[in-house]
Amino acid sequence: MLEIVLVLVALFVIYYTHLLIKWKYPKINGVPVHLPPGSMGLPVIGETIQLLIPSYNSIDIHPFIRKRIQRYGPIFRTNLVGRPIIVTADPEVNKYIFSQEGNLVEMWYLDSFAKLFAFEGESKVTAIGRVHRYLRGITLNHFGGESLREKMLPQIDASVNDNLRQWSTQGAVEVKSAISRMIFNFTAKVAFGYDLENSKGEKIENLPNFIKSLMSFPLNIPGTTFHKCMKDKDKMSNMVRHIIKERLINSPDERPGDFLDQALNDMASEKFLTEDFIAELSFGILFAAFESVSTTLTLAIKFLAENPLVLEELTAENEAVLKKRENPDSQLTWEEYKTMAFTQSVVNETLRLMNIPPGLLRKALKDINVKGYTIPAGWTIMLVTPIVHLNPETYKDPLKFNPWRWKVCHFLYHGNLGDKY
């Protein structure tokens, strides 16, 4: 009996060792490939724990990536939430990968993100071709530059002023939460006519849970972060489906002509558009605006609070615009905004330092050879785009909030950069 147990243990060890070697040293068609240096971590979980712990609250490159760049160089391999990943912080390689969209690579998301937003099947958002072109077109039509100038700017101005008046009556304001509510309410109303404040529907508190789930294992079982996130997401999607059914009952002439209306009108000509697909798409736009814009605005307020000289010049520029108006209570116009050079510099500098994800993801459709390494087909590629924004060779003191650096082109023609730069 003991001999049988020893044999079974020996077979298990041999089998596990074989899997471990196969995990750490993958082959293509049985032939070893020259992968970038790095570590695949433990089977299945990889190095996920090292990425998530400890928590990270800096504008710098994530320490998980920074440490591995220092150890392995700008291109390395790892494994996150069960996915083998090639991480590249090499600007030349990143530019090449982006140029191969639809040829060697396609847009990709972690499994938790893909399941959360239903990026699966022929109508998936990552699809290259007709679906992708349609999604890009309808999004730019309602949220692009032209729509911003002609339609959304007065709406944004009114929404911000209303919320500022409300906040001014409160003793203290939790900035991120307050801004999140503002962005959620504005986007939901503009995209599909949902008024959060006057509705009995789902509240804003449901949305922040989604962020926590994106780097979690996609285990949709009770008790997990991902399961709770999926339940919250289903509630929000059902809310959009309810609005869709109400819209379909009404005559097209009675509809407001927003993002949702265009999608519903296009159902006759675009066969991939279904009520479920439109609901998922609407939810995706709501999520994208909620997280990226609210985080950017929160970061901008933090920078202004920490840099009184910036706030002073920004205030002076905006007050100068107000003094030129015949009616000081009139809404902001695009022509006024274009004259506010320092305001635009503050926006640019905030966007430079606003790095929500550590990188953008793509999936290799074929074996890719770069810088002497092979990226196997099917592997995920993480392109560390913040490395460009935080390059000390491009930006002096890259972690410093310095809007005056964006005046460099102006000063090159008109004089010295001065002490502020």
Tab-separated table of C-alpha atoms in Angstrom, residues 8-421:
chain	number	residue	atom	x	y	z
A	8	LEU	CA	1.117	8.171	-6.977
A	9	VAL	CA	2.990	10.980	-5.197
A	10	ALA	CA	5.924	10.585	-7.599
A	11	LEU	CA	3.585	10.723	-10.630
A	12	PHE	CA	1.882	13.827	-9.237
A	13	VAL	CA	5.226	15.558	-8.679
A	14	ILE	CA	6.387	14.660	-12.184
A	15	TYR	CA	3.124	15.840	-13.740
A	16	TYR	CA	3.098	19.072	-11.738
A	17	THR	CA	6.741	19.741	-12.639
A	18	HIS	CA	5.913	19.183	-16.308
A	19	LEU	CA	3.035	21.666	-16.117
A	20	LEU	CA	5.208	24.176	-14.280
A	21	ILE	CA	7.953	23.969	-16.917
A	22	LYS	CA	5.357	24.270	-19.686
A	23	TRP	CA	3.876	27.273	-17.862
A	24	LYS	CA	7.171	29.084	-17.393
A	25	TYR	CA	8.746	28.138	-20.769
A	26	PRO	CA	5.994	27.986	-23.432
A	27	LYS	CA	6.653	26.677	-26.935
A	28	ILE	CA	5.168	27.320	-30.361
A	29	ASN	CA	4.408	24.092	-32.221
A	30	GLY	CA	6.756	22.307	-29.843
A	31	VAL	CA	9.643	24.694	-30.572
A	32	PRO	CA	11.013	26.931	-27.779
A	33	VAL	CA	10.611	30.653	-28.428
A	34	HIS	CA	12.733	33.552	-27.280
A	35	LEU	CA	10.355	35.301	-24.917
A	36	PRO	CA	11.155	38.576	-23.171
A	37	PRO	CA	12.660	38.097	-19.688
A	38	GLY	CA	10.356	38.014	-16.692
A	39	SER	CA	8.444	35.704	-14.405
A	40	MET	CA	5.131	33.923	-14.930
A	41	GLY	CA	4.585	33.676	-11.168
A	42	LEU	CA	2.432	30.897	-9.794
A	43	PRO	CA	0.226	28.765	-12.057
A	44	VAL	CA	-3.165	30.340	-12.817
A	45	ILE	CA	-2.840	33.399	-10.519
A	46	GLY	CA	0.545	34.415	-11.907
A	47	GLU	CA	1.739	37.693	-10.364
A	48	THR	CA	-1.733	39.132	-9.766
A	49	ILE	CA	-1.233	39.404	-6.004
A	50	GLN	CA	1.987	41.405	-6.466
A	51	LEU	CA	0.095	43.812	-8.725
A	52	LEU	CA	-2.860	44.351	-6.389
A	53	ILE	CA	-1.025	44.433	-3.046
A	54	PRO	CA	-0.188	46.946	-1.728
A	55	SER	CA	-2.786	49.451	-2.923
A	56	TYR	CA	-1.447	52.183	-5.196
A	57	ASN	CA	-2.354	55.894	-5.050
A	58	SER	CA	0.390	57.674	-6.978
A	59	ILE	CA	0.473	59.375	-10.380
A	60	ASP	CA	3.789	57.644	-11.141
A	61	ILE	CA	4.160	54.418	-13.123
A	62	HIS	CA	2.724	51.553	-11.076
A	63	PRO	CA	5.511	50.090	-8.868
A	64	PHE	CA	4.740	46.590	-10.196
A	65	ILE	CA	5.702	47.773	-13.676
A	66	ARG	CA	8.460	50.153	-12.578
A	67	LYS	CA	10.328	47.464	-10.611
A	68	ARG	CA	10.167	44.991	-13.494
A	69	ILE	CA	11.353	47.567	-16.005
A	70	GLN	CA	14.372	48.164	-13.766
A	71	ARG	CA	14.954	44.414	-13.435
A	72	TYR	CA	14.202	43.137	-16.939
A	73	GLY	CA	14.186	46.163	-19.236
A	74	PRO	CA	11.322	47.896	-21.096
A	75	ILE	CA	9.864	44.612	-22.418
A	76	PHE	CA	9.071	41.753	-20.047
A	77	ARG	CA	6.616	38.909	-19.559
A	78	THR	CA	4.280	38.187	-16.665
A	79	ASN	CA	0.903	36.616	-15.903
A	80	LEU	CA	-2.108	38.439	-14.507
A	81	VAL	CA	-5.454	36.893	-13.530
A	82	GLY	CA	-4.697	33.780	-15.541
A	83	ARG	CA	-3.459	35.519	-18.698
A	84	PRO	CA	0.120	35.384	-20.043
A	85	ILE	CA	1.048	38.982	-20.820
A	86	ILE	CA	3.907	40.734	-22.570
A	87	VAL	CA	4.379	44.202	-21.066
A	88	THR	CA	6.114	46.812	-23.222
A	89	ALA	CA	7.212	50.258	-22.105
A	90	ASP	CA	9.260	50.724	-25.279
A	91	PRO	CA	7.765	53.678	-27.258
A	92	GLU	CA	9.034	52.293	-30.573
A	93	VAL	CA	7.462	48.867	-29.973
A	94	ASN	CA	4.236	50.454	-28.719
A	95	LYS	CA	3.956	52.578	-31.858
A	96	TYR	CA	4.459	49.489	-34.017
A	97	ILE	CA	1.836	47.472	-32.112
A	98	PHE	CA	-0.723	50.280	-32.439
A	99	SER	CA	-0.012	50.470	-36.183
A	100	GLN	CA	-0.865	46.757	-36.533
A	101	GLU	CA	-4.438	47.090	-35.240
A	102	GLY	CA	-6.609	44.632	-37.179
A	103	ASN	CA	-3.575	42.903	-38.711
A	104	LEU	CA	-1.291	41.462	-36.039
A	105	VAL	CA	-3.300	42.550	-32.988
A	106	GLU	CA	-6.830	43.374	-31.884
A	107	MET	CA	-8.278	45.323	-28.974
A	108	TRP	CA	-8.409	43.219	-25.845
A	109	TYR	CA	-9.599	43.341	-22.256
A	110	LEU	CA	-9.045	41.233	-19.168
A	111	ASP	CA	-11.589	38.432	-18.844
A	112	SER	CA	-13.400	40.202	-16.003
A	113	PHE	CA	-13.776	43.360	-18.121
A	114	ALA	CA	-14.876	41.412	-21.214
A	115	LYS	CA	-17.561	39.529	-19.295
A	116	LEU	CA	-18.701	42.669	-17.503
A	117	PHE	CA	-19.302	44.504	-20.773
A	118	ALA	CA	-20.290	41.460	-22.869
A	119	PHE	CA	-17.407	41.908	-25.334
A	120	GLU	CA	-18.086	38.552	-26.891
A	121	GLY	CA	-19.604	37.196	-30.101
A	122	GLU	CA	-19.837	38.727	-33.574
A	123	SER	CA	-21.098	42.052	-32.233
A	124	LYS	CA	-18.371	42.516	-29.658
A	125	VAL	CA	-17.076	46.056	-29.238
A	126	THR	CA	-13.531	44.893	-29.994
A	127	ALA	CA	-14.572	43.698	-33.446
A	128	ILE	CA	-12.687	45.139	-36.391
A	129	GLY	CA	-14.853	46.158	-39.325
A	130	ARG	CA	-18.432	47.286	-39.643
A	131	VAL	CA	-19.365	47.028	-35.958
A	132	HIS	CA	-16.261	48.922	-34.854
A	133	ARG	CA	-16.807	51.653	-37.451
A	134	TYR	CA	-20.432	52.043	-36.410
A	135	LEU	CA	-19.593	52.312	-32.708
A	136	ARG	CA	-16.897	54.866	-33.397
A	137	GLY	CA	-19.209	56.903	-35.620
A	138	ILE	CA	-22.199	57.020	-33.264
A	139	THR	CA	-19.988	57.862	-30.278
A	140	LEU	CA	-18.243	60.744	-32.085
A	141	ASN	CA	-21.586	61.948	-33.403
A	142	HIS	CA	-22.944	62.515	-29.897
A	143	PHE	CA	-19.805	63.019	-27.794
A	144	GLY	CA	-17.207	64.243	-30.295
A	145	GLY	CA	-15.751	67.705	-30.876
A	146	GLU	CA	-18.568	69.063	-33.025
A	147	SER	CA	-21.250	67.959	-30.571
A	148	LEU	CA	-19.209	69.425	-27.710
A	149	ARG	CA	-18.939	72.838	-29.389
A	150	GLU	CA	-22.491	73.142	-30.661
A	151	LYS	CA	-24.601	71.287	-28.116
A	152	MET	CA	-22.897	69.927	-25.009
A	153	LEU	CA	-20.872	72.948	-23.837
A	154	PRO	CA	-23.929	74.929	-22.604
A	155	GLN	CA	-25.267	71.756	-20.957
A	156	ILE	CA	-21.941	71.145	-19.215
A	157	ASP	CA	-21.775	74.777	-18.092
A	158	ALA	CA	-25.281	74.597	-16.599
A	159	SER	CA	-24.640	71.259	-14.898
A	160	VAL	CA	-21.366	72.399	-13.321
A	161	ASN	CA	-22.862	75.672	-12.066
A	162	ASP	CA	-25.865	73.884	-10.560
A	163	ASN	CA	-23.644	71.418	-8.726
A	164	LEU	CA	-21.258	74.146	-7.511
A	165	ARG	CA	-24.198	76.040	-6.033
A	166	GLN	CA	-25.359	72.899	-4.233
A	167	TRP	CA	-21.880	72.157	-2.899
A	168	SER	CA	-21.452	75.733	-1.657
A	169	THR	CA	-24.332	75.212	0.788
A	170	GLN	CA	-22.673	72.173	2.377
A	171	GLY	CA	-20.180	72.299	5.225
A	172	ALA	CA	-17.859	69.802	3.523
A	173	VAL	CA	-17.858	67.916	0.222
A	174	GLU	CA	-16.287	64.546	-0.521
A	175	VAL	CA	-14.892	65.570	-3.898
A	176	LYS	CA	-14.634	62.257	-5.764
A	177	SER	CA	-18.112	61.139	-4.709
A	178	ALA	CA	-19.725	64.497	-5.530
A	179	ILE	CA	-18.054	64.714	-8.949
A	180	SER	CA	-18.965	61.099	-9.695
A	181	ARG	CA	-22.616	61.851	-9.038
A	182	MET	CA	-22.452	64.913	-11.272
A	183	ILE	CA	-20.810	63.036	-14.167
A	184	PHE	CA	-23.121	60.038	-13.856
A	185	ASN	CA	-26.242	62.195	-13.847
A	186	PHE	CA	-25.052	64.348	-16.756
A	187	THR	CA	-23.952	61.424	-18.974
A	188	ALA	CA	-27.077	59.362	-18.286
A	189	LYS	CA	-29.316	62.326	-19.107
A	190	VAL	CA	-27.448	63.287	-22.289
A	191	ALA	CA	-27.052	59.716	-23.578
A	192	PHE	CA	-30.481	58.262	-22.868
A	193	GLY	CA	-32.580	60.766	-20.939
A	194	TYR	CA	-32.232	59.243	-17.473
A	195	ASP	CA	-32.582	61.756	-14.636
A	196	LEU	CA	-30.948	60.171	-11.597
A	197	GLU	CA	-32.125	62.775	-9.099
A	198	ASN	CA	-35.811	62.383	-9.989
A	199	SER	CA	-35.816	58.643	-10.579
A	200	LYS	CA	-36.458	55.677	-8.374
A	201	GLY	CA	-33.840	53.699	-10.293
A	202	GLU	CA	-30.385	52.544	-9.275
A	203	LYS	CA	-28.166	54.992	-7.422
A	204	ILE	CA	-24.615	56.113	-8.090
A	205	GLU	CA	-23.168	53.975	-5.279
A	206	ASN	CA	-23.445	50.921	-7.504
A	207	LEU	CA	-20.941	52.158	-10.075
A	208	PRO	CA	-17.696	52.382	-8.041
A	209	ASN	CA	-17.905	48.635	-7.381
A	210	PHE	CA	-17.161	48.016	-11.045
A	211	ILE	CA	-13.624	49.381	-10.785
A	212	LYS	CA	-12.764	46.972	-7.989
A	213	SER	CA	-13.915	44.030	-10.091
A	214	LEU	CA	-11.835	44.689	-13.191
A	215	MET	CA	-8.637	43.228	-11.720
A	216	SER	CA	-10.459	40.426	-9.906
A	217	PHE	CA	-10.800	36.840	-11.068
A	218	PRO	CA	-13.991	36.525	-13.148
A	219	LEU	CA	-15.676	34.082	-10.737
A	220	ASN	CA	-19.381	34.802	-10.940
A	221	ILE	CA	-20.336	33.003	-7.736
A	222	PRO	CA	-22.063	34.492	-4.653
A	223	GLY	CA	-19.708	36.204	-2.245
A	224	THR	CA	-17.108	37.311	-4.795
A	225	THR	CA	-16.416	40.901	-5.839
A	226	PHE	CA	-17.084	39.992	-9.438
A	227	HIS	CA	-20.481	38.456	-8.622
A	228	LYS	CA	-21.652	41.606	-6.805
A	229	CYS	CA	-20.376	43.709	-9.665
A	230	MET	CA	-22.317	41.653	-12.216
A	231	LYS	CA	-25.510	42.009	-10.182
A	232	ASP	CA	-25.078	45.788	-10.011
A	233	LYS	CA	-24.340	45.887	-13.727
A	234	ASP	CA	-27.477	43.856	-14.518
A	235	LYS	CA	-29.575	46.348	-12.539
A	236	MET	CA	-28.128	49.261	-14.503
A	237	SER	CA	-28.577	47.467	-17.844
A	238	ASN	CA	-32.177	46.643	-16.961
A	239	MET	CA	-32.742	50.321	-16.256
A	240	VAL	CA	-31.541	51.132	-19.787
A	241	ARG	CA	-33.725	48.345	-21.244
A	242	HIS	CA	-36.735	49.859	-19.507
A	243	ILE	CA	-36.003	53.228	-21.147
A	244	ILE	CA	-35.599	51.476	-24.524
A	245	LYS	CA	-39.042	49.879	-24.259
A	246	GLU	CA	-40.574	53.261	-23.372
A	247	ARG	CA	-38.876	54.883	-26.368
A	248	LEU	CA	-40.085	52.174	-28.767
A	249	ILE	CA	-43.682	52.800	-27.703
A	250	ASN	CA	-43.447	56.504	-28.501
A	251	SER	CA	-43.504	57.973	-31.983
A	252	PRO	CA	-40.033	58.799	-33.423
A	253	ASP	CA	-41.139	62.452	-33.630
A	254	GLU	CA	-41.582	62.530	-29.834
A	255	ARG	CA	-38.071	61.307	-29.065
A	256	PRO	CA	-35.273	63.694	-27.957
A	257	GLY	CA	-32.820	62.633	-30.675
A	258	ASP	CA	-30.050	61.550	-28.307
A	259	PHE	CA	-27.520	58.713	-28.484
A	260	LEU	CA	-30.132	56.100	-27.611
A	261	ASP	CA	-32.561	57.361	-30.251
A	262	GLN	CA	-29.991	57.099	-33.024
A	263	ALA	CA	-29.140	53.523	-32.006
A	264	LEU	CA	-32.843	52.594	-31.977
A	265	ASN	CA	-33.412	54.225	-35.367
A	266	ASP	CA	-30.414	52.362	-36.803
A	267	MET	CA	-31.757	48.938	-35.760
A	268	ALA	CA	-33.507	48.606	-39.112
A	269	SER	CA	-30.289	49.070	-41.136
A	270	GLU	CA	-27.668	47.589	-38.758
A	271	LYS	CA	-28.625	43.979	-38.103
A	272	PHE	CA	-26.182	43.544	-35.218
A	273	LEU	CA	-28.080	46.167	-33.229
A	274	THR	CA	-30.450	44.503	-30.779
A	275	GLU	CA	-32.093	45.834	-27.648
A	276	ASP	CA	-29.617	43.875	-25.511
A	277	PHE	CA	-26.624	45.134	-27.502
A	278	ILE	CA	-27.819	48.752	-27.267
A	279	ALA	CA	-28.335	48.353	-23.505
A	280	GLU	CA	-24.788	46.984	-23.087
A	281	LEU	CA	-23.362	49.753	-25.255
A	282	SER	CA	-25.199	52.462	-23.313
A	283	PHE	CA	-23.916	51.031	-20.059
A	284	GLY	CA	-20.364	50.950	-21.434
A	285	ILE	CA	-20.495	54.631	-22.395
A	286	LEU	CA	-21.907	55.499	-18.984
A	287	PHE	CA	-19.095	53.614	-17.261
A	288	ALA	CA	-16.353	55.108	-19.450
A	289	ALA	CA	-17.494	58.673	-18.809
A	290	PHE	CA	-18.106	58.077	-15.126
A	291	GLU	CA	-14.670	56.700	-14.310
A	292	SER	CA	-12.347	58.639	-16.612
A	293	VAL	CA	-13.940	62.093	-16.330
A	294	SER	CA	-14.662	61.953	-12.596
A	295	THR	CA	-11.107	60.816	-11.838
A	296	THR	CA	-9.620	63.527	-14.079
A	297	LEU	CA	-11.686	66.306	-12.486
A	298	THR	CA	-10.874	65.076	-8.979
A	299	LEU	CA	-7.177	65.082	-9.828
A	300	ALA	CA	-7.462	68.605	-11.279
A	301	ILE	CA	-9.028	69.922	-8.065
A	302	LYS	CA	-6.290	68.220	-6.029
A	303	PHE	CA	-3.581	69.856	-8.163
A	304	LEU	CA	-5.196	73.293	-7.889
A	305	ALA	CA	-5.512	72.979	-4.110
A	306	GLU	CA	-1.819	72.079	-3.858
A	307	ASN	CA	-0.605	74.791	-6.251
A	308	PRO	CA	-1.908	78.256	-5.276
A	309	LEU	CA	0.057	80.044	-8.022
A	310	VAL	CA	-1.684	77.921	-10.658
A	311	LEU	CA	-5.068	78.629	-9.088
A	312	GLU	CA	-4.281	82.348	-8.982
A	313	GLU	CA	-3.443	82.572	-12.691
A	314	LEU	CA	-6.345	80.317	-13.654
A	315	THR	CA	-8.777	82.465	-11.660
A	316	ALA	CA	-7.416	85.681	-13.186
A	317	GLU	CA	-7.843	84.330	-16.717
A	318	ASN	CA	-11.437	83.227	-16.100
A	319	GLU	CA	-12.362	86.499	-14.384
A	320	ALA	CA	-10.968	88.402	-17.375
A	321	VAL	CA	-13.364	86.471	-19.624
A	322	LEU	CA	-16.294	87.327	-17.338
A	323	LYS	CA	-15.446	91.050	-17.389
A	324	LYS	CA	-15.627	91.130	-21.194
A	325	ARG	CA	-19.184	89.785	-21.243
A	326	GLU	CA	-22.163	92.079	-21.652
A	327	ASN	CA	-24.126	89.678	-19.458
A	328	PRO	CA	-21.919	88.122	-16.738
A	329	ASP	CA	-24.507	85.364	-16.190
A	330	SER	CA	-24.438	84.148	-19.799
A	331	GLN	CA	-23.105	80.676	-20.513
A	332	LEU	CA	-19.573	79.830	-21.604
A	333	THR	CA	-19.061	79.831	-25.378
A	334	TRP	CA	-16.540	77.916	-27.442
A	335	GLU	CA	-15.008	81.171	-28.643
A	336	GLU	CA	-14.383	82.195	-25.023
A	337	TYR	CA	-12.821	78.856	-24.181
A	338	LYS	CA	-10.412	79.078	-27.119
A	339	THR	CA	-9.075	82.381	-25.756
A	340	MET	CA	-8.262	80.810	-22.366
A	341	ALA	CA	-4.709	79.651	-23.059
A	342	PHE	CA	-3.726	78.970	-19.454
A	343	THR	CA	-6.954	77.056	-18.800
A	344	GLN	CA	-6.090	74.797	-21.715
A	345	SER	CA	-2.570	74.371	-20.292
A	346	VAL	CA	-4.068	73.251	-16.970
A	347	VAL	CA	-6.251	70.758	-18.846
A	348	ASN	CA	-3.275	69.425	-20.822
A	349	GLU	CA	-1.116	69.036	-17.732
A	350	THR	CA	-3.887	67.239	-15.830
A	351	LEU	CA	-4.440	64.837	-18.722
A	352	ARG	CA	-0.697	64.179	-18.922
A	353	LEU	CA	-0.612	63.085	-15.291
A	354	MET	CA	-3.963	61.294	-15.335
A	355	ASN	CA	-3.023	57.648	-15.822
A	356	ILE	CA	-6.056	55.565	-14.753
A	357	PRO	CA	-5.012	52.205	-16.254
A	358	PRO	CA	-1.358	51.093	-16.093
A	359	GLY	CA	-1.546	50.418	-19.824
A	360	LEU	CA	-3.702	49.541	-22.841
A	361	LEU	CA	-4.301	45.918	-23.813
A	362	ARG	CA	-4.104	44.198	-27.180
A	363	LYS	CA	-4.219	40.515	-28.176
A	364	ALA	CA	-1.657	39.045	-30.587
A	365	LEU	CA	-3.437	37.440	-33.551
A	366	LYS	CA	-0.173	36.061	-34.936
A	367	ASP	CA	3.358	35.491	-33.642
A	368	ILE	CA	5.031	38.910	-33.477
A	369	ASN	CA	8.793	39.453	-33.524
A	370	VAL	CA	10.028	42.668	-31.899
A	371	LYS	CA	13.462	43.657	-30.609
A	372	GLY	CA	14.683	40.051	-30.843
A	373	TYR	CA	11.754	38.655	-28.836
A	374	THR	CA	8.678	36.668	-29.882
A	375	ILE	CA	5.183	37.531	-28.701
A	376	PRO	CA	3.212	34.296	-29.193
A	377	ALA	CA	-0.175	34.376	-30.902
A	378	GLY	CA	-2.994	34.457	-28.364
A	379	TRP	CA	-0.953	36.249	-25.713
A	380	THR	CA	-2.066	39.580	-24.291
A	381	ILE	CA	0.097	42.668	-24.803
A	382	MET	CA	0.060	45.531	-22.301
A	383	LEU	CA	1.330	48.777	-23.794
A	384	VAL	CA	2.483	51.067	-20.976
A	385	THR	CA	1.433	54.405	-22.482
A	386	PRO	CA	2.073	56.516	-19.324
A	387	ILE	CA	5.801	55.950	-19.831
A	388	VAL	CA	5.674	58.580	-22.613
A	389	HIS	CA	3.919	61.152	-20.425
A	390	LEU	CA	6.377	60.659	-17.564
A	391	ASN	CA	9.593	60.585	-19.593
A	392	PRO	CA	12.126	62.955	-17.925
A	393	GLU	CA	13.834	63.486	-21.293
A	394	THR	CA	10.601	65.003	-22.602
A	395	TYR	CA	9.200	66.631	-19.465
A	396	LYS	CA	11.399	68.277	-16.862
A	397	ASP	CA	10.387	67.007	-13.386
A	398	PRO	CA	7.703	64.775	-14.961
A	399	LEU	CA	5.818	64.143	-11.708
A	400	LYS	CA	5.483	67.859	-11.018
A	401	PHE	CA	2.232	69.582	-11.920
A	402	ASN	CA	3.429	72.454	-14.083
A	403	PRO	CA	0.900	73.895	-16.563
A	404	TRP	CA	3.418	76.528	-17.694
A	405	ARG	CA	5.408	73.822	-19.485
A	406	TRP	CA	2.672	73.852	-22.167
A	407	LYS	CA	3.534	77.464	-23.007
A	408	VAL	CA	6.945	76.371	-24.255
A	409	CYS	CA	6.037	76.763	-27.928
A	410	HIS	CA	4.699	80.256	-27.310
A	411	PHE	CA	7.798	81.330	-25.421
A	412	LEU	CA	10.134	79.849	-28.039
A	413	TYR	CA	8.824	82.533	-30.367
A	414	HIS	CA	8.176	85.347	-27.908
A	415	GLY	CA	10.872	85.190	-25.273
A	416	ASN	CA	12.321	83.488	-22.225
A	417	LEU	CA	10.400	80.690	-20.500
A	418	GLY	CA	10.898	82.399	-17.163
A	419	ASP	CA	11.182	81.028	-13.648
A	420	LYS	CA	7.813	79.253	-13.619
A	421	TYR	CA	8.892	76.681	-16.185
